[in-house]
Short mmCIF file of C-alpha atoms in Angstrom, two decimals:
data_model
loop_
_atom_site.label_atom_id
_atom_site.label_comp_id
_atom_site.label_asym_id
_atom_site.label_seq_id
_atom_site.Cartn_x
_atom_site.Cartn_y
_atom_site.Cartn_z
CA UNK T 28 60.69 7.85 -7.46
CA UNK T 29 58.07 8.31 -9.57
CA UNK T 30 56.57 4.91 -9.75
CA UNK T 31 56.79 5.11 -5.78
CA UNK T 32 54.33 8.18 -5.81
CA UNK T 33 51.98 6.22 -8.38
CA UNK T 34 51.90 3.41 -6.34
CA UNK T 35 51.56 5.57 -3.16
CA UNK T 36 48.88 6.76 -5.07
CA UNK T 37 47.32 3.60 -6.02
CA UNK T 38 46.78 2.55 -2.06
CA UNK T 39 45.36 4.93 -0.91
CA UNK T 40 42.84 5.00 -3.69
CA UNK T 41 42.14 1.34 -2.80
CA UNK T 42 41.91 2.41 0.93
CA UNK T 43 39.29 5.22 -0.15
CA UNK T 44 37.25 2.74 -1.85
CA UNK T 45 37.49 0.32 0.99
CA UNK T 46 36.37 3.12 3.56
CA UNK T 47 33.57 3.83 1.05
CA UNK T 48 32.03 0.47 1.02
CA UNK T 49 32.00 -0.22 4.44
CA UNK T 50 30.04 3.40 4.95
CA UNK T 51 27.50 1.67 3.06
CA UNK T 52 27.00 -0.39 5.86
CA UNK T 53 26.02 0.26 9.22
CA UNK T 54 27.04 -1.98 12.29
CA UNK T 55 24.86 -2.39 15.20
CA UNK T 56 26.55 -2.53 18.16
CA UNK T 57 27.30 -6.38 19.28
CA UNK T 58 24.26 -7.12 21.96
CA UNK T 59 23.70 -11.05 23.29
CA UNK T 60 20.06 -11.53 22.54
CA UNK T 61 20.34 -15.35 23.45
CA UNK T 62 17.08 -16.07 25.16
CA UNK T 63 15.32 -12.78 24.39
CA UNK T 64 11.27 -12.84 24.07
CA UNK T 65 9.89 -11.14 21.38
CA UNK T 66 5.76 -10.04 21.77
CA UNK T 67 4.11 -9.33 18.54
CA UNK T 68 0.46 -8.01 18.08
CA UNK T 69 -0.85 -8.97 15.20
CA UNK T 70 -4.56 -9.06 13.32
CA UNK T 71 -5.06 -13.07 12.58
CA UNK T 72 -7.59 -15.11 14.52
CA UNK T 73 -6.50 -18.34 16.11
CA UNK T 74 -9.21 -19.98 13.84
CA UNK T 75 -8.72 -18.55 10.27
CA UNK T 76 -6.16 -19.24 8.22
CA UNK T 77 -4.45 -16.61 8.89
CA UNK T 78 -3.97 -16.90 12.18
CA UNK T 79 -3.09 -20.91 12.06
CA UNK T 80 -0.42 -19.22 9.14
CA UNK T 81 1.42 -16.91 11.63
CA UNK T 82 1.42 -19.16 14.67
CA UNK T 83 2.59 -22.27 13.09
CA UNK T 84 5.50 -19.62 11.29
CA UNK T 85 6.10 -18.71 15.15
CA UNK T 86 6.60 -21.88 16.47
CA UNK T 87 8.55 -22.94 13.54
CA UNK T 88 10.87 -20.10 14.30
CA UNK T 89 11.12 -20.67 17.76
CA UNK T 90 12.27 -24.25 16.94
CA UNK T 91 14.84 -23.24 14.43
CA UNK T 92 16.36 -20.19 15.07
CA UNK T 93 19.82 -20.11 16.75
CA UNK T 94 19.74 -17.07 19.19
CA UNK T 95 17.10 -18.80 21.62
CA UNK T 96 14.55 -16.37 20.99
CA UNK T 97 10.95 -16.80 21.33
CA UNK T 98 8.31 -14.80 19.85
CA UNK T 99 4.71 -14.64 21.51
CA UNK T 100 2.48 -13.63 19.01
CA UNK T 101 -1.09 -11.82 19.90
CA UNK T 102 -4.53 -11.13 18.22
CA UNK T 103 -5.46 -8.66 19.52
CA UNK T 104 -8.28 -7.85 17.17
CA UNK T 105 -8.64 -5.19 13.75
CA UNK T 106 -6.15 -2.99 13.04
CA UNK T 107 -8.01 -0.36 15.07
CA UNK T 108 -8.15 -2.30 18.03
CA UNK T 109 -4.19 -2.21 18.11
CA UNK T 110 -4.29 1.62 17.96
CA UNK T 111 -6.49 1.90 20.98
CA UNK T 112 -4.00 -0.32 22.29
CA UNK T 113 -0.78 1.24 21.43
CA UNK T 114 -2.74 4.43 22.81
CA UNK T 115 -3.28 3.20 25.85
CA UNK T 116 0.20 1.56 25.96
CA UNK T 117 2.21 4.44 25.52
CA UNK T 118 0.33 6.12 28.59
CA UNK T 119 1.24 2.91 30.40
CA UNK T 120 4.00 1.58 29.45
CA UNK T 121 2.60 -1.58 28.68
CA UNK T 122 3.57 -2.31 25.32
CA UNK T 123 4.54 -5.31 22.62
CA UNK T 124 7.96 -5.14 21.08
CA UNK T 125 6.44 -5.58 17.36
CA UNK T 126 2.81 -4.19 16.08
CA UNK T 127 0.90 -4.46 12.95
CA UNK T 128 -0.81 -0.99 12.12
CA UNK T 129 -1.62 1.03 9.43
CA UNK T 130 0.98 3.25 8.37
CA UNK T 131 -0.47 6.70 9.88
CA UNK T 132 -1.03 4.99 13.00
CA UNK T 133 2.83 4.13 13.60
CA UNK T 134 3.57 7.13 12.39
CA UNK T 135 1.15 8.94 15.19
CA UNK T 136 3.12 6.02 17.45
CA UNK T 137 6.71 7.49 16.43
CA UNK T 138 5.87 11.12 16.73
CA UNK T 139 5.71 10.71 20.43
CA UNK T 140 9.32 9.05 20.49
CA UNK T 141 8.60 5.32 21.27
CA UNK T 142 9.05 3.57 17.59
CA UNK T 143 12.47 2.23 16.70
CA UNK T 144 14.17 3.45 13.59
CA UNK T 145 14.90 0.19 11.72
CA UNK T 146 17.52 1.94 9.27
CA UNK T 147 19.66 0.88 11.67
CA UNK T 148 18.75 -2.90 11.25
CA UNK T 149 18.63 -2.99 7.39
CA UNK T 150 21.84 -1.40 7.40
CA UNK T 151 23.20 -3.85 9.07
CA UNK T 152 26.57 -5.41 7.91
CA UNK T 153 25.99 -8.36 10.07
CA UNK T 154 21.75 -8.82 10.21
CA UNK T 155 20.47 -6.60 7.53
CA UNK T 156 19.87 -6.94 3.89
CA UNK T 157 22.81 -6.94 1.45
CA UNK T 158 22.47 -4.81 -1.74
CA UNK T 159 20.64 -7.65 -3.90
CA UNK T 160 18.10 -8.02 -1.12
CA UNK T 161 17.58 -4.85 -1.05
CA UNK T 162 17.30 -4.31 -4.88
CA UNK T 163 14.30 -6.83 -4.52
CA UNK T 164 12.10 -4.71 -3.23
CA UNK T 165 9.64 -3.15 -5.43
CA UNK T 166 10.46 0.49 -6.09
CA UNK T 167 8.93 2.65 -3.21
CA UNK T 168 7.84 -0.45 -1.04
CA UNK T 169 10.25 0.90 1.41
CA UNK T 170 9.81 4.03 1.30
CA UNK T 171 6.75 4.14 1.91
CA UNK T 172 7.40 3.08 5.23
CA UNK T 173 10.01 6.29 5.88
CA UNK T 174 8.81 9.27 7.85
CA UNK T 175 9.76 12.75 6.28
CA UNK T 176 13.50 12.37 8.35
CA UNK T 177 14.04 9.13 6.45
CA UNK T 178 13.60 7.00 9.45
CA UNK T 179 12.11 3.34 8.57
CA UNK T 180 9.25 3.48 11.33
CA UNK T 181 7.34 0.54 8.98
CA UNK T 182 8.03 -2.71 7.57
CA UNK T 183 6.22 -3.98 4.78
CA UNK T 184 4.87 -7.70 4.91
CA UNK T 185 3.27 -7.75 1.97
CA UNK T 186 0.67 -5.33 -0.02
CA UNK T 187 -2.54 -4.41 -1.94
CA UNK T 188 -3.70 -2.31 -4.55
CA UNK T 189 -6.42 -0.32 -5.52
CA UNK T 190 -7.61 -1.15 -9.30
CA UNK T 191 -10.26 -0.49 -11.82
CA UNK T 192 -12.44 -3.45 -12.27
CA UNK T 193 -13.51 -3.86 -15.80
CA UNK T 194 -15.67 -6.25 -17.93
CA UNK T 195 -13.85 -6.90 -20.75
CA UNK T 196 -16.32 -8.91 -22.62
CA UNK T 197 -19.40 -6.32 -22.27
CA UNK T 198 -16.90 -3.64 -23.58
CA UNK T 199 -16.23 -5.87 -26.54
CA UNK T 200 -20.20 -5.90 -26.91
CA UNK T 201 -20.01 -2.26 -27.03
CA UNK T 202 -17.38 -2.15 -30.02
CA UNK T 203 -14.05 -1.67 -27.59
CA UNK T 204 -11.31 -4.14 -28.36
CA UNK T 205 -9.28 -3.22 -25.56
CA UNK T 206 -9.26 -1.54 -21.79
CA UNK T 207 -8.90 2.38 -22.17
CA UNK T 208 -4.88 3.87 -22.63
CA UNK T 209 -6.48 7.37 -21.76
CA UNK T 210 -9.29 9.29 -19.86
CA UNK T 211 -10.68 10.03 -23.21
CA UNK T 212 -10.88 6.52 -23.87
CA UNK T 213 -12.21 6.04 -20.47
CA UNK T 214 -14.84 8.68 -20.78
CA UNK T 215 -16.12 7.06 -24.00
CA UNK T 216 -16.33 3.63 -22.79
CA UNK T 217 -17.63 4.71 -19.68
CA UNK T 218 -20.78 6.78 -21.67
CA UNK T 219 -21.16 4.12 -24.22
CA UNK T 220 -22.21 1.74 -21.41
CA UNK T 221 -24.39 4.17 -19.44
CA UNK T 222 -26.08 5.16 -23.02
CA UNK T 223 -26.76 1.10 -23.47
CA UNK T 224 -27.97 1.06 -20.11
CA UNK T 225 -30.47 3.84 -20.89
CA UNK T 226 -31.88 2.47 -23.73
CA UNK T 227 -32.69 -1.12 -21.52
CA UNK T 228 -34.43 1.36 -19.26
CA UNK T 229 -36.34 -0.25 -16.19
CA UNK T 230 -33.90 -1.03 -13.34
CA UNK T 231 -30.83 0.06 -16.04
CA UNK T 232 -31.86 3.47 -16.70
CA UNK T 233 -29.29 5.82 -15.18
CA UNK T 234 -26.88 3.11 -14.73
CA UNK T 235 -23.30 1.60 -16.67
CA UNK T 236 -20.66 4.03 -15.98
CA UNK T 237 -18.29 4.63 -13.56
CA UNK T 238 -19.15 3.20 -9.58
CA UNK T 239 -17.53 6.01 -7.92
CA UNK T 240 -18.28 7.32 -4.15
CA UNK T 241 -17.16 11.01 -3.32
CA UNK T 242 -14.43 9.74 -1.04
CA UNK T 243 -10.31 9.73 -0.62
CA UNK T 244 -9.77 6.25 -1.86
CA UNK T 245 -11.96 6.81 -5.16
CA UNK T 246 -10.53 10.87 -5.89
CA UNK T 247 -7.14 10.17 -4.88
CA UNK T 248 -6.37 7.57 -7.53
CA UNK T 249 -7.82 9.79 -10.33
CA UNK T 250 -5.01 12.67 -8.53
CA UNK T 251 -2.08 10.07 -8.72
CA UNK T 252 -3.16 9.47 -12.20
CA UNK T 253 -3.31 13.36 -13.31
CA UNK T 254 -0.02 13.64 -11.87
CA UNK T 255 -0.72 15.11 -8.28
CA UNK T 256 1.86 14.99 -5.85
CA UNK T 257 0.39 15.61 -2.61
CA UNK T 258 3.35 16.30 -0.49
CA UNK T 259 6.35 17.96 -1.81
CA UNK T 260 9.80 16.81 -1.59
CA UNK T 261 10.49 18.48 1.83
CA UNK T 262 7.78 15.68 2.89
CA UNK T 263 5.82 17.60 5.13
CA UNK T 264 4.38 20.41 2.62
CA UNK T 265 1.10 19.48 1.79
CA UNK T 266 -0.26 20.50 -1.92
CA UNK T 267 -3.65 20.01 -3.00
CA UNK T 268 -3.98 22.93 -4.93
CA UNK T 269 -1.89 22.02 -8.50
CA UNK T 270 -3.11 21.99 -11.81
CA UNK T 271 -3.18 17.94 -11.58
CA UNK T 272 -5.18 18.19 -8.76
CA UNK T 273 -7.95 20.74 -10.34
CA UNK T 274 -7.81 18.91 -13.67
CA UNK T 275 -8.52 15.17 -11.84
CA UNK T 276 -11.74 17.06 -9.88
CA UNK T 277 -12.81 18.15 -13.15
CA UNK T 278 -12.52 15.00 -15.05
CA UNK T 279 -14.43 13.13 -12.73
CA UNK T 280 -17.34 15.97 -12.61
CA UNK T 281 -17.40 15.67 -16.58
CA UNK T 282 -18.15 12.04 -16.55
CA UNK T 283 -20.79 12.88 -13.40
CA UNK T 284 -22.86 15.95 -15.72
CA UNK T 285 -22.02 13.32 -18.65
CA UNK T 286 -24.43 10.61 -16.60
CA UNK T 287 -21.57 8.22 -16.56
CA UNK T 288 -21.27 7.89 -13.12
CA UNK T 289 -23.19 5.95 -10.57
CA UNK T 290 -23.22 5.35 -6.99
CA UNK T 291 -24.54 1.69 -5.17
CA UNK T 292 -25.42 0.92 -1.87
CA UNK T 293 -23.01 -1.36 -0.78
CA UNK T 294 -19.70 -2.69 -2.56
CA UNK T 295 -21.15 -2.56 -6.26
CA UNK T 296 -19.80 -6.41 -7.10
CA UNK T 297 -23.38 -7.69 -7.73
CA UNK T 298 -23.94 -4.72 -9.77
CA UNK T 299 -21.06 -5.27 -11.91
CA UNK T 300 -21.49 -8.85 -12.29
CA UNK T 301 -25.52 -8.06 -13.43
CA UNK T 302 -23.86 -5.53 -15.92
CA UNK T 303 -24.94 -2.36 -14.36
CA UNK T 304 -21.22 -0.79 -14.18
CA UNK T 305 -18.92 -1.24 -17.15
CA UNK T 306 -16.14 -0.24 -14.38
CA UNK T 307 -15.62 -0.23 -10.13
CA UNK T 308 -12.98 0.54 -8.40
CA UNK T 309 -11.67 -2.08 -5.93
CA UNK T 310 -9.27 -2.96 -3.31
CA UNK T 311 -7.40 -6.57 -4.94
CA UNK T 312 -8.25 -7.97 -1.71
CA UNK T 313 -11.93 -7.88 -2.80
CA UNK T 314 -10.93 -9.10 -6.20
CA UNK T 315 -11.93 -12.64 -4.99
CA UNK T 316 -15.70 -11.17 -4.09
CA UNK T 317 -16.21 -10.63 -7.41
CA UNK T 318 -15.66 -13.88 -8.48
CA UNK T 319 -18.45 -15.12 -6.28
CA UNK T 320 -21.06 -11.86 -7.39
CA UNK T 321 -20.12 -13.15 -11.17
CA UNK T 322 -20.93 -17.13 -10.00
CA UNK T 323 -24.36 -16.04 -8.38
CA UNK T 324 -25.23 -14.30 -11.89
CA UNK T 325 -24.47 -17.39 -13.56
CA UNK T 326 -22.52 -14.33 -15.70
CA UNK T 327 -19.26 -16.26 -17.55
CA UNK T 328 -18.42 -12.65 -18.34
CA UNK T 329 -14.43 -11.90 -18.88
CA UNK T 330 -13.37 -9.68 -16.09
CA UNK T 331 -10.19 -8.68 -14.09
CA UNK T 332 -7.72 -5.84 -12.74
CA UNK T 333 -6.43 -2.94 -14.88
CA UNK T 334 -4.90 0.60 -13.79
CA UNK T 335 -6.39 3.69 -13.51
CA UNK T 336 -4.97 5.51 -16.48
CA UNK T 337 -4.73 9.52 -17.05
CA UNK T 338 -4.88 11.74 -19.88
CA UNK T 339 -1.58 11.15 -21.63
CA UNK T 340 -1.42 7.40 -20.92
CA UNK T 341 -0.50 7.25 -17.09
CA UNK T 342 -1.32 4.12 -15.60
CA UNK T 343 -1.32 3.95 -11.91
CA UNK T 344 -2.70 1.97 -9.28
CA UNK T 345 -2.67 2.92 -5.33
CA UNK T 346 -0.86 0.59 -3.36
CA UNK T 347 -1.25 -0.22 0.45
CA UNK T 348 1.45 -1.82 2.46
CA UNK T 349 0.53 -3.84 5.39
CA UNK T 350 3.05 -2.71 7.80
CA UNK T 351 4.96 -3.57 11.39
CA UNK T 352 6.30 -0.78 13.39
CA UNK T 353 9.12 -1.96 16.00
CA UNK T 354 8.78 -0.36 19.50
CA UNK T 355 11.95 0.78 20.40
CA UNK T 356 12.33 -1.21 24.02
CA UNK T 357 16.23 -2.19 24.17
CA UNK T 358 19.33 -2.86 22.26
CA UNK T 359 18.60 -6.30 22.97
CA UNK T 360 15.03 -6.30 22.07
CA UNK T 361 14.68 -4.47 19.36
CA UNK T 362 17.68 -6.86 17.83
CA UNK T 363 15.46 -9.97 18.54
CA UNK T 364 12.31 -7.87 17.07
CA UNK T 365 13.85 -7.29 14.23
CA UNK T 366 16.03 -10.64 13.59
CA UNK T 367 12.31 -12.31 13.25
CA UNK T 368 10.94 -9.72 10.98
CA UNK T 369 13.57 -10.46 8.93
CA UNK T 370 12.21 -14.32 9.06
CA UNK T 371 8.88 -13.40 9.05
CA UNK T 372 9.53 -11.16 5.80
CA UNK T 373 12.01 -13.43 3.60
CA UNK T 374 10.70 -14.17 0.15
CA UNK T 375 9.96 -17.86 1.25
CA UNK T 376 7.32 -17.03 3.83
CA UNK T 377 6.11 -14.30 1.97
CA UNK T 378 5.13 -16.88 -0.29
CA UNK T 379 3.73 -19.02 1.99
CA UNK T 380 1.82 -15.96 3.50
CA UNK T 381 0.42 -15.15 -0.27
CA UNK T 382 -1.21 -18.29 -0.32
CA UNK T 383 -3.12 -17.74 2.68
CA UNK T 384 -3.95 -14.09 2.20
CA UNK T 385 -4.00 -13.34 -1.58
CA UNK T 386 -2.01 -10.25 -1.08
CA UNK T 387 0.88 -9.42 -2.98
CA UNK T 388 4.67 -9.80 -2.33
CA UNK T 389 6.70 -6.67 -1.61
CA UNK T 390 9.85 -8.71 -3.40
CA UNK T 391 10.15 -9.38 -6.96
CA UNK T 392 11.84 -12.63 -5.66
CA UNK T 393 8.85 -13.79 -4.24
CA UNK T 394 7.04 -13.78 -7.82
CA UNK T 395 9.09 -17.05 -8.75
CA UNK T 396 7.99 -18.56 -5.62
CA UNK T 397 4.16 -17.76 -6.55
CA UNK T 398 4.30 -19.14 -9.69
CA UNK T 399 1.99 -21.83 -9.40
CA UNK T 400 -0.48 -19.83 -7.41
CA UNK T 401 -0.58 -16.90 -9.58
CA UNK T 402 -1.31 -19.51 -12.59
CA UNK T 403 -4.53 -21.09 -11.24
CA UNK T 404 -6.01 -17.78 -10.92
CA UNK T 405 -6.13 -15.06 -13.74
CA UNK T 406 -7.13 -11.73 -11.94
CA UNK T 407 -4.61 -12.41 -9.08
CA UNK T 408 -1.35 -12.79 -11.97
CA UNK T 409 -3.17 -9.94 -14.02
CA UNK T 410 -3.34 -7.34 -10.57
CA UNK T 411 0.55 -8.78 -9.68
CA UNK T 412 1.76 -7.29 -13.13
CA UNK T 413 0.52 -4.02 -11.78
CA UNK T 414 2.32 -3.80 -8.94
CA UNK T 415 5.28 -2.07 -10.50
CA UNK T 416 2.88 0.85 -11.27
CA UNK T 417 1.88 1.10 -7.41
CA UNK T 418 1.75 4.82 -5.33
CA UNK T 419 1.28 4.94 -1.88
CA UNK T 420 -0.45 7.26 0.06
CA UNK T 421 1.83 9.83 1.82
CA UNK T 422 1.12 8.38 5.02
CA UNK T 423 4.09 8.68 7.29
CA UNK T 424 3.93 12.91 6.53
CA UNK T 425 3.08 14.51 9.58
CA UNK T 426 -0.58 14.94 10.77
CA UNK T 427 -2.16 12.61 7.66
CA UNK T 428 -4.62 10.95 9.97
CA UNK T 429 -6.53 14.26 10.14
CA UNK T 430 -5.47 15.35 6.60
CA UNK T 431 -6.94 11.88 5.80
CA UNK T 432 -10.87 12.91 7.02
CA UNK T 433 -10.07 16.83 5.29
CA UNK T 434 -9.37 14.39 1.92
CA UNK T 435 -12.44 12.83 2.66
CA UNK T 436 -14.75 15.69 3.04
CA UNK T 437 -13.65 17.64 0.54
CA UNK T 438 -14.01 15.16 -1.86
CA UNK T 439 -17.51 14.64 -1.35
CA UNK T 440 -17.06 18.17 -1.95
CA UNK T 441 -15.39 18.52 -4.84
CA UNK T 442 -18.12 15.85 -6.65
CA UNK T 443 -21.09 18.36 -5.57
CA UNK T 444 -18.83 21.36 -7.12
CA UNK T 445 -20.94 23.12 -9.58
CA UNK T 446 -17.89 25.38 -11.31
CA UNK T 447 -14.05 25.30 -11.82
CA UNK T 448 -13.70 28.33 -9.69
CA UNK T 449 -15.62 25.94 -6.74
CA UNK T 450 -13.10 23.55 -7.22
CA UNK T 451 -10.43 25.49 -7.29
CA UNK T 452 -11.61 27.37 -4.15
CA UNK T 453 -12.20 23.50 -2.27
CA UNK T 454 -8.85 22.84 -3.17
CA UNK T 455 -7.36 25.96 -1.87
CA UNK T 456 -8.91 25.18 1.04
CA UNK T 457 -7.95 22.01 1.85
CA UNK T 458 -4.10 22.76 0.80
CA UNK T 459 -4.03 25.81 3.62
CA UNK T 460 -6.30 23.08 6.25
CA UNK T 461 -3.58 20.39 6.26
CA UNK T 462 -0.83 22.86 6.28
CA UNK T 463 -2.33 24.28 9.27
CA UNK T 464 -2.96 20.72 10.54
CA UNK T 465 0.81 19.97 10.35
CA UNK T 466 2.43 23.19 11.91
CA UNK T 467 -0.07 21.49 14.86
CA UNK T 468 1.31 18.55 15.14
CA UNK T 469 4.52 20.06 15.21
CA UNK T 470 3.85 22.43 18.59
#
């Protein structure tokens, strides 16, 4: 009797575990998508590289795949262009089944109801990712893409990141053997340059530190590196006001009454390259610009990619995603949509899409696949080992596209601050504004 009730016992363990797994899984219900069109909007001119990229991908995956879909793939301009688009869709109706935008954007797009929730899709027992797959994304990749209820209202096709740019050899020159580990380190490197700079006087007086412009991009990855978290975990609290966020305002005003900052009129490649910045802060995209500003100078200078870093040793560097938001049409459609995202994504094209763009994969599996690439060009493998080091923007948290221009201002602020108690007062400030901003968007 009592090996009955053990094995009794046995079963329906296994039957718990076997319910269990298959939780883990969601199953989209069975649709026939045979012969479904699929419109995508999309940023890549016929005649760039780019564009000749994603069309001959299209028309390979029209060819190949077995369902009988066809995707019809549109430029229709910048990034902005599709937002005045999806705008004016949404009031008509008239609207793709796939769009590239920038991560606020779709989430502006879902907040009125019309994005799909691709959970569902990744999920999938059938068409989604299986747990390896989905261990190959980078940590946060997909995330990134979630709105504050979890929904996955963006899809990553590959990313950027936003570095320090810093000339290794000069800071060699100036008795530094390696990049700073700290913002002290930073702060001296920084001043040793701008003192050097000072004593060539001329069109190098009051030059050599820091490039740094009083705007989101630029204070924002000195925040990340303090520490700041600027939504809480409910994900739609907004918090400007920590002691991170105070302490990464005042850094960045020390090196300013230090005179090791400095401001250019356009991007400051040409300035770096003519050694009149020890650092800049870049996108990577741009990373190949300053290649060319280094060739003009005739400068063999070493250069290349390294994280911000904060007081205790953080290193960070802000990532961007570019993303695809799926409009939620049909059971039908949206199964098409997302069976060629899931093409258009795979490591393999990914690869193929690196070598076009010089972005970065969103899959450590790609990095094999890159190999080659990455080995022909030092600052490209140097910025890919940062990757793992990458914070996004909170941009699927309700209302960022206005807190985005109250970032902006009050960082311009926060660099004309004369006092701890201003900054503290900015930051107050701008903490109650985009809470007020998102119990708006939420009438």
């Amino acid at each position: 009797m009592k090996k009955k009730v053990l094995l009794l016992l046995a079963l329906l363990l296994v039957m718990t575990l076997v319910v269990t797994s298959c939780k883990e899984k969601e199953e989209v219900a069975p649709v026939d998508v045979s012969g479904t069109t699929v419109t995508y909007w999309h940023v890549f001119p016929a005649d760039d590289p780019q564009g000749e990229w994603i069309n001959t991908l299209i028309d390979e995956f029209n060819q190949s795949n077995e369902y009988g879909i066809t995707v019809e793939g549109y430029d229709q301009g910048s990034y902005n262009d599709i937002a005045s688009k999806m705008t004016a869709g949404i009031q008509s109706g008239d609207l793709p089944n796939l769009a590239m935008g920038y991560t606020n954007n779709i989430a502006e797009w879902s907040s009125v109801g019309v994005m799909a929730d691709m959970n569902q899709f990744v999920n999938d027992a059938d068409y989604g990712l299986d747990k390896d797959a989905l261990a190959d994304f980078y940590p946060g990749v997909l995330d990134a893409g979630k709105d504050a209820d979890g929904q996955l209202i963006a899809y990553p096709l590959s990313q950027s990141e936003r570095v320090l740019i810093y000339n290794y050899t000069w800071a060699q020159e100036l008795g530094f053997d390696s990049a700073p580990a700290n913002t002290a380190e930073l702060k001296e490197q920084l001043c040793a340059a701008a003192a050097a700079n000072d004593e060539i006087g001329g069109d190098y007086a009051g030059t050599g530190g820091l490039v740094y412009y009083p705007s989101l991009e630029d204070y924002m990855t000195f925040f990340n590196a303090f520490g700041g978290q600027s939504v809480l975990d409910d994900g739609v609290t907004y918090d400007f006001s920590s002691d991170a966020a105070v302490a990464a305002a005042e850094y960045i005003n020390d090196l300013r009454d230090s005179g090791c900052t400095m401001q250019t009129e356009s991007y400051p490649n040409p300035e770096q390259a003519q050694r009149k910045t020890l650092i800049t802060q870049s996108s990577s995209a741009g990373i190949k610009y300053y290649g060319y500003a280094f060739a003009d100078e005739a400068n063999d200078d070493v250069w290349g990619p390294i994280p911000v870093v904060g007081p205790n040793g953080e290193q960070v560097v802000t990532s961007y995603q570019q993303m695809i938001g799926m409009v939620n049409v049909s059971p039908e459609a949206n199964l098409a949509a997302w069976i060629f995202l899931n093409y258009l994504t795979s490591p393999e094209n990914q690869a193929s899409w690196i070598e076009v763009s010089g972005y970065f994969p969103t899959r450590v599996s790609t990095e094999a696949l890159i190999a080659d690439y990455a080995a022909n060009d030092a600052n490209y493998a140097a910025a890919l080992e940062l990757i793992p080091l990458g914070v996004a923007h909170p941009q699927t948290a309700p209302a960022y596209s206005a807190v985005r221009g109250e970032l902006d201002n009050a960082a311009a602020e926060l660099y004309a601050a004369e006092s701890s108690d201003e900054v503290v007062a900015i930051l107050d400030k701008l903490t109650t504004t985009c809470n007020d901003l998102v119990a708006e968007f939420a009438e």
